[in-house]
mmCIF file of C-alpha atoms in Angstrom:
data_model
loop_
_atom_site.group_PDB
_atom_site.id
_atom_site.type_symbol
_atom_site.label_atom_id
_atom_site.label_comp_id
_atom_site.label_asym_id
_atom_site.label_seq_id
_atom_site.Cartn_x
_atom_site.Cartn_y
_atom_site.Cartn_z
ATOM 1 C CA UNK S 1 74.990 85.440 94.906
ATOM 2 C CA UNK S 2 73.057 85.943 98.140
ATOM 3 C CA UNK S 3 76.157 86.801 100.088
ATOM 4 C CA UNK S 4 74.170 87.602 103.221
ATOM 5 C CA UNK S 5 72.472 84.241 103.308
ATOM 6 C CA UNK S 6 75.837 82.551 102.917
ATOM 7 C CA UNK S 7 77.292 84.508 105.796
ATOM 8 C CA UNK S 8 74.312 83.909 108.042
ATOM 9 C CA UNK S 9 74.469 80.188 107.398
ATOM 10 C CA UNK S 10 78.225 79.726 107.744
ATOM 11 C CA UNK S 11 78.438 81.595 111.058
ATOM 12 C CA UNK S 12 77.421 78.410 112.939
ATOM 13 C CA UNK S 13 74.213 79.928 114.138
ATOM 14 C CA UNK S 14 72.613 78.758 117.361
ATOM 15 C CA UNK S 15 69.248 80.192 116.290
ATOM 16 C CA UNK S 16 66.252 77.831 116.393
ATOM 17 C CA UNK S 17 66.045 75.290 113.581
ATOM 18 C CA UNK S 18 63.460 76.541 111.095
ATOM 19 C CA UNK S 19 63.132 73.298 109.171
ATOM 20 C CA UNK S 20 64.910 69.955 109.363
ATOM 21 C CA UNK S 21 66.308 67.888 106.544
ATOM 22 C CA UNK S 22 63.484 65.351 106.312
ATOM 23 C CA UNK S 23 60.767 68.005 106.098
ATOM 24 C CA UNK S 24 62.760 70.004 103.568
ATOM 25 C CA UNK S 25 63.078 67.035 101.211
ATOM 26 C CA UNK S 26 59.342 66.438 101.467
ATOM 27 C CA UNK S 27 58.741 70.138 100.801
ATOM 28 C CA UNK S 28 60.955 69.943 97.705
ATOM 29 C CA UNK S 29 59.299 66.762 96.427
ATOM 30 C CA UNK S 30 55.908 68.408 97.011
ATOM 31 C CA UNK S 31 56.960 71.259 94.739
ATOM 32 C CA UNK S 32 58.221 68.720 92.228
ATOM 33 C CA UNK S 33 54.880 66.898 92.237
ATOM 34 C CA UNK S 34 53.193 70.211 91.396
ATOM 35 C CA UNK S 35 55.685 70.964 88.608
ATOM 36 C CA UNK S 36 54.999 67.502 87.195
ATOM 37 C CA UNK S 37 51.289 68.338 87.035
ATOM 38 C CA UNK S 38 52.142 71.584 85.216
ATOM 39 C CA UNK S 39 54.049 69.529 82.593
ATOM 40 C CA UNK S 40 50.947 67.362 82.239
ATOM 41 C CA UNK S 41 48.646 70.392 81.923
ATOM 42 C CA UNK S 42 50.253 71.579 78.668
ATOM 43 C CA UNK S 43 49.005 70.292 75.333
ATOM 44 C CA UNK S 44 51.983 68.227 74.135
ATOM 45 C CA UNK S 45 52.866 70.456 71.165
ATOM 46 C CA UNK S 46 52.645 73.638 73.244
ATOM 47 C CA UNK S 47 54.895 72.110 75.887
ATOM 48 C CA UNK S 48 57.713 72.082 73.350
ATOM 49 C CA UNK S 49 56.922 75.170 71.291
ATOM 50 C CA UNK S 50 54.857 77.758 73.160
ATOM 51 C CA UNK S 51 56.431 80.729 74.875
ATOM 52 C CA UNK S 52 55.950 84.428 75.603
ATOM 53 C CA UNK S 53 58.328 87.343 75.162
ATOM 54 C CA UNK S 54 61.155 85.298 73.666
ATOM 55 C CA UNK S 55 61.388 83.045 76.705
ATOM 56 C CA UNK S 56 61.987 79.291 76.558
ATOM 57 C CA UNK S 57 59.113 76.798 76.163
ATOM 58 C CA UNK S 58 58.078 75.036 79.354
ATOM 59 C CA UNK S 59 59.763 71.777 78.289
ATOM 60 C CA UNK S 60 63.097 73.599 78.387
ATOM 61 C CA UNK S 61 62.356 75.208 81.740
ATOM 62 C CA UNK S 62 61.450 71.744 83.071
ATOM 63 C CA UNK S 63 64.674 70.290 81.639
ATOM 64 C CA UNK S 64 66.601 73.029 83.467
ATOM 65 C CA UNK S 65 64.881 71.926 86.697
ATOM 66 C CA UNK S 66 65.918 68.329 85.951
ATOM 67 C CA UNK S 67 69.491 69.310 85.074
ATOM 68 C CA UNK S 68 69.774 71.346 88.256
ATOM 69 C CA UNK S 69 68.146 69.036 90.781
ATOM 70 C CA UNK S 70 69.709 65.594 90.349
ATOM 71 C CA UNK S 71 73.166 66.511 88.994
ATOM 72 C CA UNK S 72 73.183 69.395 91.495
ATOM 73 C CA UNK S 73 72.388 67.309 94.555
ATOM 74 C CA UNK S 74 74.732 64.580 93.330
ATOM 75 C CA UNK S 75 77.523 67.142 93.024
ATOM 76 C CA UNK S 76 76.881 68.255 96.591
ATOM 77 C CA UNK S 77 76.873 64.700 97.935
ATOM 78 C CA UNK S 78 79.862 63.267 96.056
ATOM 79 C CA UNK S 79 81.746 66.586 95.814
ATOM 80 C CA UNK S 80 82.393 66.246 92.114
ATOM 81 C CA UNK S 81 80.499 68.243 89.500
ATOM 82 C CA UNK S 82 79.341 66.873 86.185
ATOM 83 C CA UNK S 83 80.288 68.912 83.136
ATOM 84 C CA UNK S 84 77.546 70.378 80.962
ATOM 85 C CA UNK S 85 78.196 67.527 78.495
ATOM 86 C CA UNK S 86 77.854 64.870 81.186
ATOM 87 C CA UNK S 87 74.604 66.422 82.386
ATOM 88 C CA UNK S 88 73.221 66.487 78.849
ATOM 89 C CA UNK S 89 74.249 62.886 78.339
ATOM 90 C CA UNK S 90 72.752 61.764 81.625
ATOM 91 C CA UNK S 91 69.461 63.616 81.068
ATOM 92 C CA UNK S 92 69.165 64.077 77.278
ATOM 93 C CA UNK S 93 66.675 66.478 75.742
ATOM 94 C CA UNK S 94 63.332 64.654 75.634
ATOM 95 C CA UNK S 95 61.386 64.283 72.384
ATOM 96 C CA UNK S 96 57.967 63.798 73.983
ATOM 97 C CA UNK S 97 56.103 64.603 77.164
ATOM 98 C CA UNK S 98 56.386 60.965 78.156
ATOM 99 C CA UNK S 99 60.181 61.098 77.890
ATOM 100 C CA UNK S 100 60.224 64.332 79.891
ATOM 101 C CA UNK S 101 58.116 62.765 82.635
ATOM 102 C CA UNK S 102 60.426 59.732 82.714
ATOM 103 C CA UNK S 103 63.422 61.998 83.307
ATOM 104 C CA UNK S 104 61.387 63.804 85.960
ATOM 105 C CA UNK S 105 60.644 60.588 87.809
ATOM 106 C CA UNK S 106 64.275 59.467 87.659
ATOM 107 C CA UNK S 107 65.184 62.713 89.417
ATOM 108 C CA UNK S 108 62.571 62.015 92.108
ATOM 109 C CA UNK S 109 64.231 58.695 92.903
ATOM 110 C CA UNK S 110 67.729 60.128 92.796
ATOM 111 C CA UNK S 111 66.897 62.947 95.218
ATOM 112 C CA UNK S 112 65.377 60.454 97.655
ATOM 113 C CA UNK S 113 68.440 58.211 97.556
ATOM 114 C CA UNK S 114 71.009 61.033 97.720
ATOM 115 C CA UNK S 115 69.325 63.016 100.500
ATOM 116 C CA UNK S 116 70.156 60.813 103.528
ATOM 117 C CA UNK S 117 73.882 61.381 102.868
ATOM 118 C CA UNK S 118 73.608 65.025 103.970
ATOM 119 C CA UNK S 119 74.374 66.240 107.482
ATOM 120 C CA UNK S 120 73.975 69.597 109.227
ATOM 121 C CA UNK S 121 77.721 70.087 108.923
ATOM 122 C CA UNK S 122 77.527 69.512 105.179
ATOM 123 C CA UNK S 123 74.593 71.952 104.864
ATOM 124 C CA UNK S 124 76.851 74.664 106.279
ATOM 125 C CA UNK S 125 79.861 73.912 104.104
ATOM 126 C CA UNK S 126 80.688 76.025 101.078
ATOM 127 C CA UNK S 127 80.508 74.446 97.645
ATOM 128 C CA UNK S 128 81.076 75.703 94.118
ATOM 129 C CA UNK S 129 77.957 74.550 92.307
ATOM 130 C CA UNK S 130 78.871 73.125 88.892
ATOM 131 C CA UNK S 131 82.269 74.682 89.477
ATOM 132 C CA UNK S 132 80.778 78.150 89.140
ATOM 133 C CA UNK S 133 78.448 79.413 91.861
ATOM 134 C CA UNK S 134 79.777 79.572 95.387
ATOM 135 C CA UNK S 135 77.677 79.335 98.527
ATOM 136 C CA UNK S 136 76.677 77.016 101.332
ATOM 137 C CA UNK S 137 74.962 73.729 100.567
ATOM 138 C CA UNK S 138 71.789 75.140 102.162
ATOM 139 C CA UNK S 139 71.958 78.143 99.891
ATOM 140 C CA UNK S 140 72.502 75.911 96.830
ATOM 141 C CA UNK S 141 69.570 73.620 97.602
ATOM 142 C CA UNK S 142 67.241 76.566 98.284
ATOM 143 C CA UNK S 143 68.404 78.021 94.996
ATOM 144 C CA UNK S 144 67.458 74.809 93.151
ATOM 145 C CA UNK S 145 63.985 74.834 94.728
ATOM 146 C CA UNK S 146 63.380 78.569 94.311
ATOM 147 C CA UNK S 147 64.482 78.432 90.687
ATOM 148 C CA UNK S 148 61.920 75.696 90.070
ATOM 149 C CA UNK S 149 59.121 77.717 91.704
ATOM 150 C CA UNK S 150 60.184 80.762 89.685
ATOM 151 C CA UNK S 151 60.100 79.004 86.314
ATOM 152 C CA UNK S 152 56.982 77.028 87.154
ATOM 153 C CA UNK S 153 55.216 80.332 87.899
ATOM 154 C CA UNK S 154 56.162 81.357 84.359
ATOM 155 C CA UNK S 155 54.570 78.153 83.089
ATOM 156 C CA UNK S 156 51.362 79.247 84.821
ATOM 157 C CA UNK S 157 51.320 82.395 82.652
ATOM 158 C CA UNK S 158 51.884 80.307 79.514
ATOM 159 C CA UNK S 159 48.960 78.080 80.491
ATOM 160 C CA UNK S 160 46.649 81.009 81.340
ATOM 161 C CA UNK S 161 47.461 82.711 78.057
ATOM 162 C CA UNK S 162 46.529 79.446 76.320
ATOM 163 C CA UNK S 163 43.200 79.513 78.159
ATOM 164 C CA UNK S 164 44.184 76.539 80.343
ATOM 165 C CA UNK S 165 43.576 76.522 84.091
ATOM 166 C CA UNK S 166 46.826 75.560 85.867
ATOM 167 C CA UNK S 167 46.873 73.146 88.828
ATOM 168 C CA UNK S 168 46.230 74.717 92.242
ATOM 169 C CA UNK S 169 49.448 76.202 93.612
ATOM 170 C CA UNK S 170 48.792 74.856 97.103
ATOM 171 C CA UNK S 171 48.290 71.252 96.025
ATOM 172 C CA UNK S 172 51.463 69.266 96.417
ATOM 173 C CA UNK R 1 47.465 71.602 101.652
ATOM 174 C CA UNK R 2 50.872 69.924 101.815
ATOM 175 C CA UNK R 3 49.725 67.350 104.290
ATOM 176 C CA UNK R 4 52.995 65.423 104.099
ATOM 177 C CA UNK R 5 55.099 68.452 104.971
ATOM 178 C CA UNK R 6 52.845 69.116 107.939
ATOM 179 C CA UNK R 7 53.219 65.584 109.180
ATOM 180 C CA UNK R 8 56.978 65.516 108.685
ATOM 181 C CA UNK R 9 57.336 68.763 110.587
ATOM 182 C CA UNK R 10 55.022 67.954 113.480
ATOM 183 C CA UNK R 11 56.629 64.572 114.174
ATOM 184 C CA UNK R 12 59.382 66.241 116.258
ATOM 185 C CA UNK R 13 62.082 65.210 113.857
ATOM 186 C CA UNK R 14 65.620 64.669 115.058
ATOM 187 C CA UNK R 15 66.944 65.016 111.499
ATOM 188 C CA UNK R 16 69.720 67.569 110.916
ATOM 189 C CA UNK R 17 68.660 71.213 110.852
ATOM 190 C CA UNK R 18 68.538 72.293 107.217
ATOM 191 C CA UNK R 19 68.323 76.025 107.907
ATOM 192 C CA UNK R 20 68.042 78.073 111.082
ATOM 193 C CA UNK R 21 65.726 80.955 111.816
ATOM 194 C CA UNK R 22 68.213 83.786 111.291
ATOM 195 C CA UNK R 23 69.325 82.508 107.872
ATOM 196 C CA UNK R 24 65.728 81.897 106.817
ATOM 197 C CA UNK R 25 64.707 85.488 107.580
ATOM 198 C CA UNK R 26 67.667 86.745 105.582
ATOM 199 C CA UNK R 27 66.714 84.380 102.743
ATOM 200 C CA UNK R 28 63.151 85.759 102.795
ATOM 201 C CA UNK R 29 64.280 89.382 102.891
ATOM 202 C CA UNK R 30 66.658 88.623 100.012
ATOM 203 C CA UNK R 31 63.700 87.430 97.962
ATOM 204 C CA UNK R 32 61.773 90.534 99.020
ATOM 205 C CA UNK R 33 64.599 92.789 97.851
ATOM 206 C CA UNK R 34 64.420 91.111 94.439
ATOM 207 C CA UNK R 35 60.626 91.483 94.296
ATOM 208 C CA UNK R 36 61.046 95.174 95.136
ATOM 209 C CA UNK R 37 63.343 95.553 92.114
ATOM 210 C CA UNK R 38 60.735 93.834 89.945
ATOM 211 C CA UNK R 39 58.176 96.449 91.091
ATOM 212 C CA UNK R 40 60.670 99.134 90.111
ATOM 213 C CA UNK R 41 61.334 97.535 86.713
ATOM 214 C CA UNK R 42 57.744 98.051 85.498
ATOM 215 C CA UNK R 43 56.757 101.282 83.787
ATOM 216 C CA UNK R 44 54.377 102.821 86.341
ATOM 217 C CA UNK R 45 51.229 102.564 84.209
ATOM 218 C CA UNK R 46 51.955 98.941 83.253
ATOM 219 C CA UNK R 47 52.506 98.043 86.906
ATOM 220 C CA UNK R 48 48.818 98.799 87.549
ATOM 221 C CA UNK R 49 47.257 97.780 84.243
ATOM 222 C CA UNK R 50 49.302 95.212 82.323
ATOM 223 C CA UNK R 51 48.564 91.526 82.482
ATOM 224 C CA UNK R 52 48.462 88.330 80.410
ATOM 225 C CA UNK R 53 45.740 85.704 80.093
ATOM 226 C CA UNK R 54 43.273 87.441 82.400
ATOM 227 C CA UNK R 55 45.677 87.408 85.342
ATOM 228 C CA UNK R 56 46.109 90.261 87.807
ATOM 229 C CA UNK R 57 48.506 93.154 87.123
ATOM 230 C CA UNK R 58 51.798 92.973 89.022
ATOM 231 C CA UNK R 59 50.717 95.705 91.478
ATOM 232 C CA UNK R 60 47.969 93.373 92.681
ATOM 233 C CA UNK R 61 50.303 90.398 92.906
ATOM 234 C CA UNK R 62 52.686 92.567 94.940
ATOM 235 C CA UNK R 63 49.832 93.700 97.194
ATOM 236 C CA UNK R 64 48.978 90.043 97.797
ATOM 237 C CA UNK R 65 52.612 89.478 98.874
ATOM 238 C CA UNK R 66 52.292 92.454 101.250
ATOM 239 C CA UNK R 67 48.943 91.283 102.609
ATOM 240 C CA UNK R 68 50.323 87.813 103.188
ATOM 241 C CA UNK R 69 53.722 88.577 104.671
ATOM 242 C CA UNK R 70 53.210 91.118 107.457
ATOM 243 C CA UNK R 71 49.632 90.299 108.541
ATOM 244 C CA UNK R 72 50.538 86.627 108.137
ATOM 245 C CA UNK R 73 53.645 86.704 110.296
ATOM 246 C CA UNK R 74 51.868 88.954 112.802
ATOM 247 C CA UNK R 75 49.051 86.413 113.026
ATOM 248 C CA UNK R 76 51.567 83.660 113.701
ATOM 249 C CA UNK R 77 53.353 85.669 116.403
ATOM 250 C CA UNK R 78 50.360 87.106 118.267
ATOM 251 C CA UNK R 79 48.046 84.168 117.499
ATOM 252 C CA UNK R 80 45.229 86.384 116.313
ATOM 253 C CA UNK R 81 44.334 86.805 112.654
ATOM 254 C CA UNK R 82 43.307 90.074 111.056
ATOM 255 C CA UNK R 83 40.127 89.985 109.014
ATOM 256 C CA UNK R 84 40.254 90.758 105.308
ATOM 257 C CA UNK R 85 38.892 94.247 106.172
ATOM 258 C CA UNK R 86 41.577 94.867 108.774
ATOM 259 C CA UNK R 87 44.276 93.787 106.326
ATOM 260 C CA UNK R 88 42.907 96.114 103.641
ATOM 261 C CA UNK R 89 42.751 98.967 106.144
ATOM 262 C CA UNK R 90 46.269 98.333 107.395
ATOM 263 C CA UNK R 91 47.758 98.027 103.887
ATOM 264 C CA UNK R 92 45.352 99.919 101.599
ATOM 265 C CA UNK R 93 45.479 99.541 97.820
ATOM 266 C CA UNK R 94 48.235 101.878 96.596
ATOM 267 C CA UNK R 95 47.566 104.523 93.942
ATOM 268 C CA UNK R 96 51.153 104.857 92.750
ATOM 269 C CA UNK R 97 54.367 102.865 92.616
ATOM 270 C CA UNK R 98 55.749 105.083 95.356
ATOM 271 C CA UNK R 99 52.851 104.170 97.667
ATOM 272 C CA UNK R 100 53.323 100.494 96.814
ATOM 273 C CA UNK R 101 57.026 100.681 97.666
ATOM 274 C CA UNK R 102 56.218 102.405 100.963
ATOM 275 C CA UNK R 103 53.910 99.546 101.929
ATOM 276 C CA UNK R 104 56.636 97.138 100.850
ATOM 277 C CA UNK R 105 59.214 98.783 103.100
ATOM 278 C CA UNK R 106 56.820 98.815 106.060
ATOM 279 C CA UNK R 107 56.512 95.052 105.663
ATOM 280 C CA UNK R 108 60.321 94.714 105.647
ATOM 281 C CA UNK R 109 60.510 96.440 109.031
ATOM 282 C CA UNK R 110 57.604 94.485 110.469
ATOM 283 C CA UNK R 111 59.080 91.126 109.499
ATOM 284 C CA UNK R 112 62.394 92.066 111.106
ATOM 285 C CA UNK R 113 60.725 93.090 114.350
ATOM 286 C CA UNK R 114 58.314 90.145 114.527
ATOM 287 C CA UNK R 115 60.823 87.444 113.634
ATOM 288 C CA UNK R 116 62.795 87.200 116.926
ATOM 289 C CA UNK R 117 59.576 86.194 118.729
ATOM 290 C CA UNK R 118 59.572 82.805 117.009
ATOM 291 C CA UNK R 119 61.038 79.636 118.532
ATOM 292 C CA UNK R 120 61.617 76.130 117.202
ATOM 293 C CA UNK R 121 58.645 74.975 119.244
ATOM 294 C CA UNK R 122 56.464 77.603 117.607
ATOM 295 C CA UNK R 123 57.714 76.631 114.136
ATOM 296 C CA UNK R 124 56.365 73.134 114.768
ATOM 297 C CA UNK R 125 52.983 74.205 116.108
ATOM 298 C CA UNK R 126 49.885 74.071 113.981
ATOM 299 C CA UNK R 127 48.136 77.310 113.075
ATOM 300 C CA UNK R 128 45.102 78.203 111.019
ATOM 301 C CA UNK R 129 46.399 80.931 108.732
ATOM 302 C CA UNK R 130 43.855 83.767 108.489
ATOM 303 C CA UNK R 131 41.430 81.361 110.133
ATOM 304 C CA UNK R 132 41.398 79.228 106.990
ATOM 305 C CA UNK R 133 44.522 77.270 106.059
ATOM 306 C CA UNK R 134 45.871 74.787 108.554
ATOM 307 C CA UNK R 135 49.480 73.706 108.838
ATOM 308 C CA UNK R 136 52.622 74.169 110.895
ATOM 309 C CA UNK R 137 54.171 77.604 111.270
ATOM 310 C CA UNK R 138 57.110 76.403 109.148
ATOM 311 C CA UNK R 139 54.730 75.312 106.431
ATOM 312 C CA UNK R 140 52.900 78.660 106.568
ATOM 313 C CA UNK R 141 56.063 80.751 106.318
ATOM 314 C CA UNK R 142 57.421 78.653 103.437
ATOM 315 C CA UNK R 143 54.056 79.103 101.766
ATOM 316 C CA UNK R 144 54.329 82.901 102.068
ATOM 317 C CA UNK R 145 57.816 82.861 100.543
ATOM 318 C CA UNK R 146 57.023 80.336 97.802
ATOM 319 C CA UNK R 147 53.886 82.235 96.839
ATOM 320 C CA UNK R 148 55.985 85.381 96.409
ATOM 321 C CA UNK R 149 58.543 83.560 94.211
ATOM 322 C CA UNK R 150 55.678 82.062 92.179
ATOM 323 C CA UNK R 151 53.963 85.391 91.490
ATOM 324 C CA UNK R 152 57.211 87.245 90.967
ATOM 325 C CA UNK R 153 58.125 84.684 88.283
ATOM 326 C CA UNK R 154 54.876 85.666 86.594
ATOM 327 C CA UNK R 155 55.970 89.307 86.753
ATOM 328 C CA UNK R 156 59.095 88.272 84.845
ATOM 329 C CA UNK R 157 56.899 87.063 81.969
ATOM 330 C CA UNK R 158 54.955 90.340 81.997
ATOM 331 C CA UNK R 159 58.240 92.256 81.817
ATOM 332 C CA UNK R 160 59.681 90.075 79.048
ATOM 333 C CA UNK R 161 56.510 90.405 76.995
ATOM 334 C CA UNK R 162 56.856 94.196 77.398
ATOM 335 C CA UNK R 163 60.405 93.935 76.053
ATOM 336 C CA UNK R 164 61.894 94.761 79.475
ATOM 337 C CA UNK R 165 64.809 92.793 80.932
ATOM 338 C CA UNK R 166 63.932 91.699 84.492
ATOM 339 C CA UNK R 167 66.459 91.876 87.336
ATOM 340 C CA UNK R 168 68.777 88.862 87.689
ATOM 341 C CA UNK R 169 67.008 86.107 89.638
ATOM 342 C CA UNK R 170 70.132 85.331 91.667
ATOM 343 C CA UNK R 171 70.684 88.902 92.870
ATOM 344 C CA UNK R 172 69.182 89.415 96.293
#
């Protein structure tokens, strides 16, 4: 996955820094605040049932974001990956929007407390995310964020097709 | 828009570099290669006509990506912003998929040639994108990329609802 990015990042580039760790975390949390508002924008039943083209309902897309972000960043920091079962136990499938939002907010706290443990050296090291996907830490974290933006964009289509105006994309 | 990111980035952080300029360009172009495959995945008529919930067809979302990326990065580099009319003249509305892909590939070249003009100092400077949206250069470029991921995710829903399997998200 994204072999070129991996190579560019592992080469110990001396190119200008594009973004530093503190700003990147804030950027990520800004995206997460928007995704939280998308969860809130769904009528509660539609959150768990509505989809288009055989895709998953938004609650399941949001749970994927949760399962990726906190167990993912934890794996990177402690260098041990939770199994699928451990992830499901740690962040069990929510039965209501309120439960989903509680999981969401736990992830927010966890990301904030894990983040300071990362260094530029660690960003450039190669990891095997959940024992499966190999790339640099930078690549992995961008993948977590991009995957959230990707699925959240799909939630926007669900909302529009339900006649609901989604939150502004630029508000974080 | 994203006030916190702006502030974090303008504070002259000494935090570790998360990603450097060369890897970020490659990351962006990787996303653009995936978006190009999404354009190719649509049946040509559906590319220009199909939508859900009153949204724009994917050809128009792709044209927005084109209008943002090259005129946007050019504006950042030369510090002068094209008007809406100049942008439309430079990248006119395509009448076929082939024309759309040609515009797309022109943008690819332009980004590659503009990119080396950027420095870490420039990334931290504040710009008014298209004379309207104020933030750091880093914020603006992330916005361009995130907006593409967001709209491309919507294209995935269009494709799925047409019974078409989209390209793998992780292939760049």
